[in-house]
Short mmCIF file of C-alpha atoms in Angstrom, two decimals:
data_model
loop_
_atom_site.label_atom_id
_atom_site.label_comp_id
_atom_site.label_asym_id
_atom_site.label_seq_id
_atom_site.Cartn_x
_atom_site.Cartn_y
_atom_site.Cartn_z
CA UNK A 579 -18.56 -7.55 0.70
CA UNK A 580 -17.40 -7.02 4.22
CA UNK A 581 -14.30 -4.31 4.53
CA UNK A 582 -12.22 -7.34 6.09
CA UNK A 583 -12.82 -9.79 3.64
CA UNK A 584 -11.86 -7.13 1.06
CA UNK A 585 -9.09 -6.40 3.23
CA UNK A 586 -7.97 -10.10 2.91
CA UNK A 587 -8.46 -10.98 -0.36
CA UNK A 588 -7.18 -7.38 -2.29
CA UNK A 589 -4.54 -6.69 0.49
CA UNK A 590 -3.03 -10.18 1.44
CA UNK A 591 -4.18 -12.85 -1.09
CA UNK A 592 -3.81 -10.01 -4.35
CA UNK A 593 -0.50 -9.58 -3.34
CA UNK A 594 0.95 -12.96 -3.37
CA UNK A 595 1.53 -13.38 -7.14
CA UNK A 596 4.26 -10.69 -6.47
CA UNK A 597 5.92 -12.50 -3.88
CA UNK A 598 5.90 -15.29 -6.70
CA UNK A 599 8.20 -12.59 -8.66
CA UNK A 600 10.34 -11.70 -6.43
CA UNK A 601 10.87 -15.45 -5.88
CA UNK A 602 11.67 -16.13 -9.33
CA UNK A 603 14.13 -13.09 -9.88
CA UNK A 604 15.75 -14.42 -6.83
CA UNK A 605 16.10 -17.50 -8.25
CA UNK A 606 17.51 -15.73 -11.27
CA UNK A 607 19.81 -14.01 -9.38
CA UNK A 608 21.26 -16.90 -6.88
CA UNK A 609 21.41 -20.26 -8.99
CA UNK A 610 22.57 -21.75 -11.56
CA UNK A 611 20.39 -22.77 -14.19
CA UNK A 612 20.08 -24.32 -17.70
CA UNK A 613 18.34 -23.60 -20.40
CA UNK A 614 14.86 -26.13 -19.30
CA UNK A 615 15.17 -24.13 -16.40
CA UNK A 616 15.73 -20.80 -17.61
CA UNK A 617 12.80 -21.54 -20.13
CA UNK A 618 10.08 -22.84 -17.07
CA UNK A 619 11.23 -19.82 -14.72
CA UNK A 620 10.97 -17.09 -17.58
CA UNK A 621 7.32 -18.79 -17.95
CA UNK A 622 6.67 -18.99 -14.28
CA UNK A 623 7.93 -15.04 -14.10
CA UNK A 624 5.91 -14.26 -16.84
CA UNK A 625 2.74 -15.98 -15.58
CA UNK A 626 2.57 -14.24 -12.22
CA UNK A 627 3.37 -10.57 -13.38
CA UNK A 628 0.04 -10.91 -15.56
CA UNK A 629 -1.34 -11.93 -12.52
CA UNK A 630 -0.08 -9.07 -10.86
CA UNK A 631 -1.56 -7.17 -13.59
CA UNK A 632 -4.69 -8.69 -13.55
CA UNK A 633 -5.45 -8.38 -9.62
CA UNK A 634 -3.57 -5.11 -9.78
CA UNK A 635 -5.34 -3.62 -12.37
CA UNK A 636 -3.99 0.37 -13.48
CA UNK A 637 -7.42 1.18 -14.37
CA UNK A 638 -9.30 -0.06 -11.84
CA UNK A 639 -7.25 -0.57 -8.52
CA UNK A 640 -6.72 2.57 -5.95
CA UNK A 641 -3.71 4.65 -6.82
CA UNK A 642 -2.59 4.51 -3.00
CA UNK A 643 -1.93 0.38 -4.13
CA UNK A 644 -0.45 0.79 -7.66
CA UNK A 645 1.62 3.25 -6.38
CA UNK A 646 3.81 1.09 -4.31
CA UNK A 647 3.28 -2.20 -6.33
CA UNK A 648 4.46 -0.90 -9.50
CA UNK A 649 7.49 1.43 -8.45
CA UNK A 650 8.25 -1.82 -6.26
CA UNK A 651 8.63 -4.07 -9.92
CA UNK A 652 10.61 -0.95 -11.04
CA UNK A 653 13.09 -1.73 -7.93
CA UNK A 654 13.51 -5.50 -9.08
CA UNK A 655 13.55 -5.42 -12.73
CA UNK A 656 15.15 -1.94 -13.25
CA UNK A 657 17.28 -1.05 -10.07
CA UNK A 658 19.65 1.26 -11.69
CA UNK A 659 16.88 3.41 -12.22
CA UNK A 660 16.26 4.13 -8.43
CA UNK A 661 19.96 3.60 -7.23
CA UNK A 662 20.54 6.88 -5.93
CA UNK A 663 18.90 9.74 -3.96
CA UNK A 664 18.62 11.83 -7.71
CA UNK A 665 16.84 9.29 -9.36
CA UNK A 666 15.01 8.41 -6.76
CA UNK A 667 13.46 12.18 -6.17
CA UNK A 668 12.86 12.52 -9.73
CA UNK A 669 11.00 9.65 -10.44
CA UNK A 670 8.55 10.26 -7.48
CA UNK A 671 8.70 13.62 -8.91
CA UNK A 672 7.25 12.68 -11.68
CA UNK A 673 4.93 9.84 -10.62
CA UNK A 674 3.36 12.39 -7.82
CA UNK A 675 2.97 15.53 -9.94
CA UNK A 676 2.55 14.20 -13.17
CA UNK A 677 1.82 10.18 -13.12
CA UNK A 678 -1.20 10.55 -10.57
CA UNK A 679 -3.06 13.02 -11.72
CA UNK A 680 -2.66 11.65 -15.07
CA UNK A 681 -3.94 8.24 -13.58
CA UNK A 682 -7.27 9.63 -12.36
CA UNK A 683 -7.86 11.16 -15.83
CA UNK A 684 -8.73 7.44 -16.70
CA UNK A 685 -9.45 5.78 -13.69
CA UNK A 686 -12.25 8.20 -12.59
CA UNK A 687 -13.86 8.44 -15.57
CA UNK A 688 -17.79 7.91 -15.78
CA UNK A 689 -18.45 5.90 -19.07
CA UNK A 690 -17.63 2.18 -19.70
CA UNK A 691 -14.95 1.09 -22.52
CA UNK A 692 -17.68 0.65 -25.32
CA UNK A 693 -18.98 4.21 -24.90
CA UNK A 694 -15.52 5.60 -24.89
CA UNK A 695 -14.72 3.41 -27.77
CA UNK A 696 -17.79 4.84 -29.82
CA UNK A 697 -17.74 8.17 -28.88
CA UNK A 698 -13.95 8.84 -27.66
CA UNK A 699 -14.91 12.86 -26.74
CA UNK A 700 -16.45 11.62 -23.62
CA UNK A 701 -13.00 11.68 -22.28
CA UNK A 702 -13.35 15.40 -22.23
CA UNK A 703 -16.64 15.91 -20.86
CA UNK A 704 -16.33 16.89 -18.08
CA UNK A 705 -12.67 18.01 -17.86
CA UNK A 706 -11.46 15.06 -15.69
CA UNK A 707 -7.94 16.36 -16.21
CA UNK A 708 -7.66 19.38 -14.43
CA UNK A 709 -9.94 17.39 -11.53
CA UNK A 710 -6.25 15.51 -11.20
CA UNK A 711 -5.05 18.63 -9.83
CA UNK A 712 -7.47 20.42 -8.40
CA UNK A 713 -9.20 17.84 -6.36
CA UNK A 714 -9.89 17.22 -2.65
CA UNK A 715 -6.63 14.77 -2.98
CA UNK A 716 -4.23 17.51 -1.41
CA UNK A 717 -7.06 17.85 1.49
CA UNK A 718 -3.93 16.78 4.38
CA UNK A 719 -2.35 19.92 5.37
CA UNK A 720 -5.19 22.03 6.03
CA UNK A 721 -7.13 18.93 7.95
CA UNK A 722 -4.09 19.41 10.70
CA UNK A 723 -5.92 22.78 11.46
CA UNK A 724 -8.76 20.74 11.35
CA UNK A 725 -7.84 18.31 13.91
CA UNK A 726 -6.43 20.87 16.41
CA UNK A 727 -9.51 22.26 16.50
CA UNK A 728 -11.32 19.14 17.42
CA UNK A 729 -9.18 18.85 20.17
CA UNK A 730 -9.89 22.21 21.07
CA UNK A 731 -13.81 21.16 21.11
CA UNK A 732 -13.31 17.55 22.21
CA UNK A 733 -10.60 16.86 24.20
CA UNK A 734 -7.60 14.33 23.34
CA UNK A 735 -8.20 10.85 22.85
CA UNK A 736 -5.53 9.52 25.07
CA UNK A 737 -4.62 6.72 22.85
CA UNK A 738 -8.31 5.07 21.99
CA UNK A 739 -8.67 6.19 18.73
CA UNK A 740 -5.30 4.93 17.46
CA UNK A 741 -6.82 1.51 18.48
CA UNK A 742 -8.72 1.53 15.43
CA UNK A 743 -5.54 1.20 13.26
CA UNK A 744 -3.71 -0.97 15.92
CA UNK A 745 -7.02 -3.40 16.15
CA UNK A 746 -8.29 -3.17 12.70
CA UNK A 747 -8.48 -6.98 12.52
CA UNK A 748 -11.47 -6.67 15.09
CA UNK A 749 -14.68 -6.31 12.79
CA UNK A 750 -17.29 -3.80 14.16
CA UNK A 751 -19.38 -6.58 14.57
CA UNK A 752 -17.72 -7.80 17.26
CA UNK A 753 -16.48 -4.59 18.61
CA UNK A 754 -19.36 -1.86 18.31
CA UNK A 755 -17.41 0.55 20.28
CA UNK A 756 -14.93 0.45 18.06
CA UNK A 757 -13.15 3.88 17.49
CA UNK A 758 -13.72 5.66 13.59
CA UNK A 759 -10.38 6.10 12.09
CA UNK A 760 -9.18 9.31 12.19
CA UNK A 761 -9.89 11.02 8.54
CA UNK A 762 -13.49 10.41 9.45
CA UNK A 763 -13.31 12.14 12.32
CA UNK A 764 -12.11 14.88 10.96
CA UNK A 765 -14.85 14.79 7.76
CA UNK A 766 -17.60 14.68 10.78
CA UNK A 767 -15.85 17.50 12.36
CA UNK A 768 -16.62 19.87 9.22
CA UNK A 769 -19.63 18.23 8.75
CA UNK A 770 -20.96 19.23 11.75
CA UNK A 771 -19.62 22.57 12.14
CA UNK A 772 -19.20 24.01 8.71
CA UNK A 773 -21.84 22.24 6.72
CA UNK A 774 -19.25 20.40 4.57
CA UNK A 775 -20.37 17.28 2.05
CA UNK A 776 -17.60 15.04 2.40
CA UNK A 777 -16.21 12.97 5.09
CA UNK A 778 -14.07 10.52 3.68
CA UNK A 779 -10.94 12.95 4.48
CA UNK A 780 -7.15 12.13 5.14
CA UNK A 781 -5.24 13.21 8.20
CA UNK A 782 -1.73 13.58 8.46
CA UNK A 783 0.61 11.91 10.48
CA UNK A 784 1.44 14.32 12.89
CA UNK A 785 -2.29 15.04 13.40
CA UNK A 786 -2.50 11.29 14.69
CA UNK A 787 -0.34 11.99 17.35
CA UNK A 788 -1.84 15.55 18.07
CA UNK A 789 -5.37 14.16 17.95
CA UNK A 790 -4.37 11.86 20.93
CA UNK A 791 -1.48 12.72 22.86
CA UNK A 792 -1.22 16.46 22.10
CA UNK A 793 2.19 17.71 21.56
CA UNK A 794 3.55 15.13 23.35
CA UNK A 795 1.88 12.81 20.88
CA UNK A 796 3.80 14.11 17.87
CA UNK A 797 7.01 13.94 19.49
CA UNK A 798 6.42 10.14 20.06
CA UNK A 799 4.92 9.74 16.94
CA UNK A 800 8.07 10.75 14.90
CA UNK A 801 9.82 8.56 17.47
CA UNK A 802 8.29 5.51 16.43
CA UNK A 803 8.43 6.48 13.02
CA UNK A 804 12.30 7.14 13.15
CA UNK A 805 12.78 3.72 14.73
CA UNK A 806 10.66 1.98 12.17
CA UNK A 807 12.55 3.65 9.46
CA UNK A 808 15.98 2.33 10.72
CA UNK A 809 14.36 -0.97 11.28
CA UNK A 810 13.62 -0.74 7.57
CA UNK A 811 17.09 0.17 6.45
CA UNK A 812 18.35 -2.87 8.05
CA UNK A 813 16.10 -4.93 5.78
CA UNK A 814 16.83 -2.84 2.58
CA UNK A 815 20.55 -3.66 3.07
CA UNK A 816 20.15 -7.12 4.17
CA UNK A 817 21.39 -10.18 1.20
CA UNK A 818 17.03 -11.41 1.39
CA UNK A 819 15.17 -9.81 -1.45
CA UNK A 820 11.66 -10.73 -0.13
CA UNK A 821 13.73 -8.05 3.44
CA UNK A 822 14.64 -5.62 1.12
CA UNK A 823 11.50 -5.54 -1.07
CA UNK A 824 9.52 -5.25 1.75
CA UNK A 825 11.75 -2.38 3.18
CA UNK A 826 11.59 -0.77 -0.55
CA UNK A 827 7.40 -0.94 -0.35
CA UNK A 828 7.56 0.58 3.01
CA UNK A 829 9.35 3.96 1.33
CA UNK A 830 7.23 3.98 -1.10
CA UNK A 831 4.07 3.52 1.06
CA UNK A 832 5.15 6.10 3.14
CA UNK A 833 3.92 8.38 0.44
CA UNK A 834 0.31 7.39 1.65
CA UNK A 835 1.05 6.63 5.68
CA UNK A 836 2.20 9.94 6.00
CA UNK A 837 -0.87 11.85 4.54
CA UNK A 838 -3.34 9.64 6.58
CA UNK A 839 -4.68 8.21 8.08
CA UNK A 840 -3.11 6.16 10.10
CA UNK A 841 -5.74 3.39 11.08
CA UNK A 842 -5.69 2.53 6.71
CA UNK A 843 -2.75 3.47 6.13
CA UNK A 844 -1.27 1.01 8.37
CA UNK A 845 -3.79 -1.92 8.06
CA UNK A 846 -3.07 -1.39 3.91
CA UNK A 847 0.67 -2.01 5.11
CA UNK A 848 0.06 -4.82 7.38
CA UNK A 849 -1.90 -6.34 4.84
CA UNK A 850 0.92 -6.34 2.25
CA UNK A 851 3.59 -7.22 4.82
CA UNK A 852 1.47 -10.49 5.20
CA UNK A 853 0.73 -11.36 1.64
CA UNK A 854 4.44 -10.39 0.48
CA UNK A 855 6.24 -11.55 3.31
CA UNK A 856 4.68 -13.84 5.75
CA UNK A 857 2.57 -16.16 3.75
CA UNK A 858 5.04 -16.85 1.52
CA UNK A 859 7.48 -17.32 4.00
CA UNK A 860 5.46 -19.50 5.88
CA UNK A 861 4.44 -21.66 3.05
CA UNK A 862 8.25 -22.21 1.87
CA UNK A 863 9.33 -23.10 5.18
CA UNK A 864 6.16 -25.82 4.44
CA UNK A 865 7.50 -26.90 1.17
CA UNK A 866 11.30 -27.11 2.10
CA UNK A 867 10.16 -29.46 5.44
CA UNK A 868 8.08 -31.64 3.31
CA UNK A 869 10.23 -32.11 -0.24
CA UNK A 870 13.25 -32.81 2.50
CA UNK A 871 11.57 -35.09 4.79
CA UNK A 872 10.43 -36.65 1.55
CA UNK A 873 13.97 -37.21 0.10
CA UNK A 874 15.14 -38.13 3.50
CA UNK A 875 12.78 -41.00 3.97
CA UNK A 876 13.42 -42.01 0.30
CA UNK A 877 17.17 -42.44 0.91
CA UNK A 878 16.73 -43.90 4.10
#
């Protein structure tokens, strides 16, 4: 498949059964129901968290998705567990340096479920534990060396290659020009020069900004992220729990924005904003015109 239909259906469509949760523990949260209706929205809730689990699948999905997701259903179903700047810290604490690496141990394994099942050593084989730690994973702070010295060799940018993460909608197809995103970049860079094998790499953050703008670029990189930050708070206080979800998977997806890079860090964002926020905004807005209208005409 094409990276933008993957981008719609496991980044936007995916993500809609979890809008359908937060709708229903809204519901629980802001009406008044009896026990029929207690009994079809525990159903409903129940339904669309296995679908969550299903399209979100722990052992098969990226870790830079679960991460978010499921630390998001933490937030709705078990807010005192996050309600303070403590908590908080310690439970990415231990979802970063414990949870993750922990995570790869199974979802980076190289035998299917019936050869694990027969011959459960294969777990061990080739020591995918300490791989959880000791991986190219915590690549992003020395690729900032990395990039300066591509600017050093190459010049700045100016701006064109954050256009791959501004335009990411625009398929190469139509766009051959279209700028690499910046971790590649950066894996060609070491390619090239020091005969490394890899070149899907991260890249920080403040690299974006270096990479195109030069000092100056950081400075109005932290800018913007300052101001979207704020905007953010504003949501996560706001009475709308599809505003303060949404504010709650920004945090969390921070974790990933910040280590790069940017161009799918942010279309991985924008993707999620749509499925969790937009769509299903969009398609109540549809459903409230039409059942009104409808009851409208009927008393008229």
């Amino acid at each position: 498949y094409s990276v933008s239909y993957l981008l719609i259906v496991k980044k936007v469509l995916f993500l809609m059964p979890l809008a359908g949760v937060i709708l229903c523990i809204d519901y629980y949260k802001n009406s008044k129901i009896n026990t029929q209706k207690w009994i079809l929205a525990t159903a409903m809730l129940l339904f669309l968290i296995t679908l969550v689990l299903l399209f979100k699948n722990p052992l098969t999905e990226k870790r830079n998705a679960l991460g978010p997701i499921y630390l998001l259903l933490l937030f709705l179903f078990v807010p005192k567990l996050l309600n303070s700047n403590v908590k908080s810290t310690l439970l990415l604490f231990v979802v970063m340096i414990i949870g993750f690496p922990l995570s790869q141990f199974l979802t980076h394994i190289d035998y299917g479920f019936d050869e694990i099942l027969s011959n459960p050593s294969l777990l061990f084989a080739k020591n995918q534990l300490s791989e959880g730690y000791m991986s190219l994973n915590y690549d992003a702070f020395i690729n900032i060396g990395v990039v300066m010295e591509h600017v050093e060799f190459d010049g700045l940018s100016y701006g064109y290659q954050l256009l791959s993460a501004l335009l990411f909608f625009v398929p190469r197809s139509l766009w051959v020009a279209k700028p690499d995103a910046s971790g590649l970049i950066v894996g060609n860079h070491v390619i090239d020069h020091y005969d490394f094998y890899f070149a899907n790499l991260s890249n920080p953050y403040i690299a974006e900004g270096y990479m195109n703008f030069g000092i100056i670029g950081v400075i109005l990189m932290a800018i913007v992220l300052a101001l979207s930050i704020v905007y953010f708070l504003t949501w996560l206080n706001s009475s709308n729990l599809f505003k303060k979800s949404i504010a709650f998977y920004f945090a969390m997806h921070l974790l990933f924005l910040l280590r790069g890079d940017f161009t799918n860090g942010f279309a991985y964002f924008i993707g999620t904003f749509i499925g969790l926020y937009l769509l299903p905004k969009v398609i109540l807005a549809f459903v409230n015109l039409f059942f009104y209208k409808k009851v409208w005409v009927q008393k008229s």
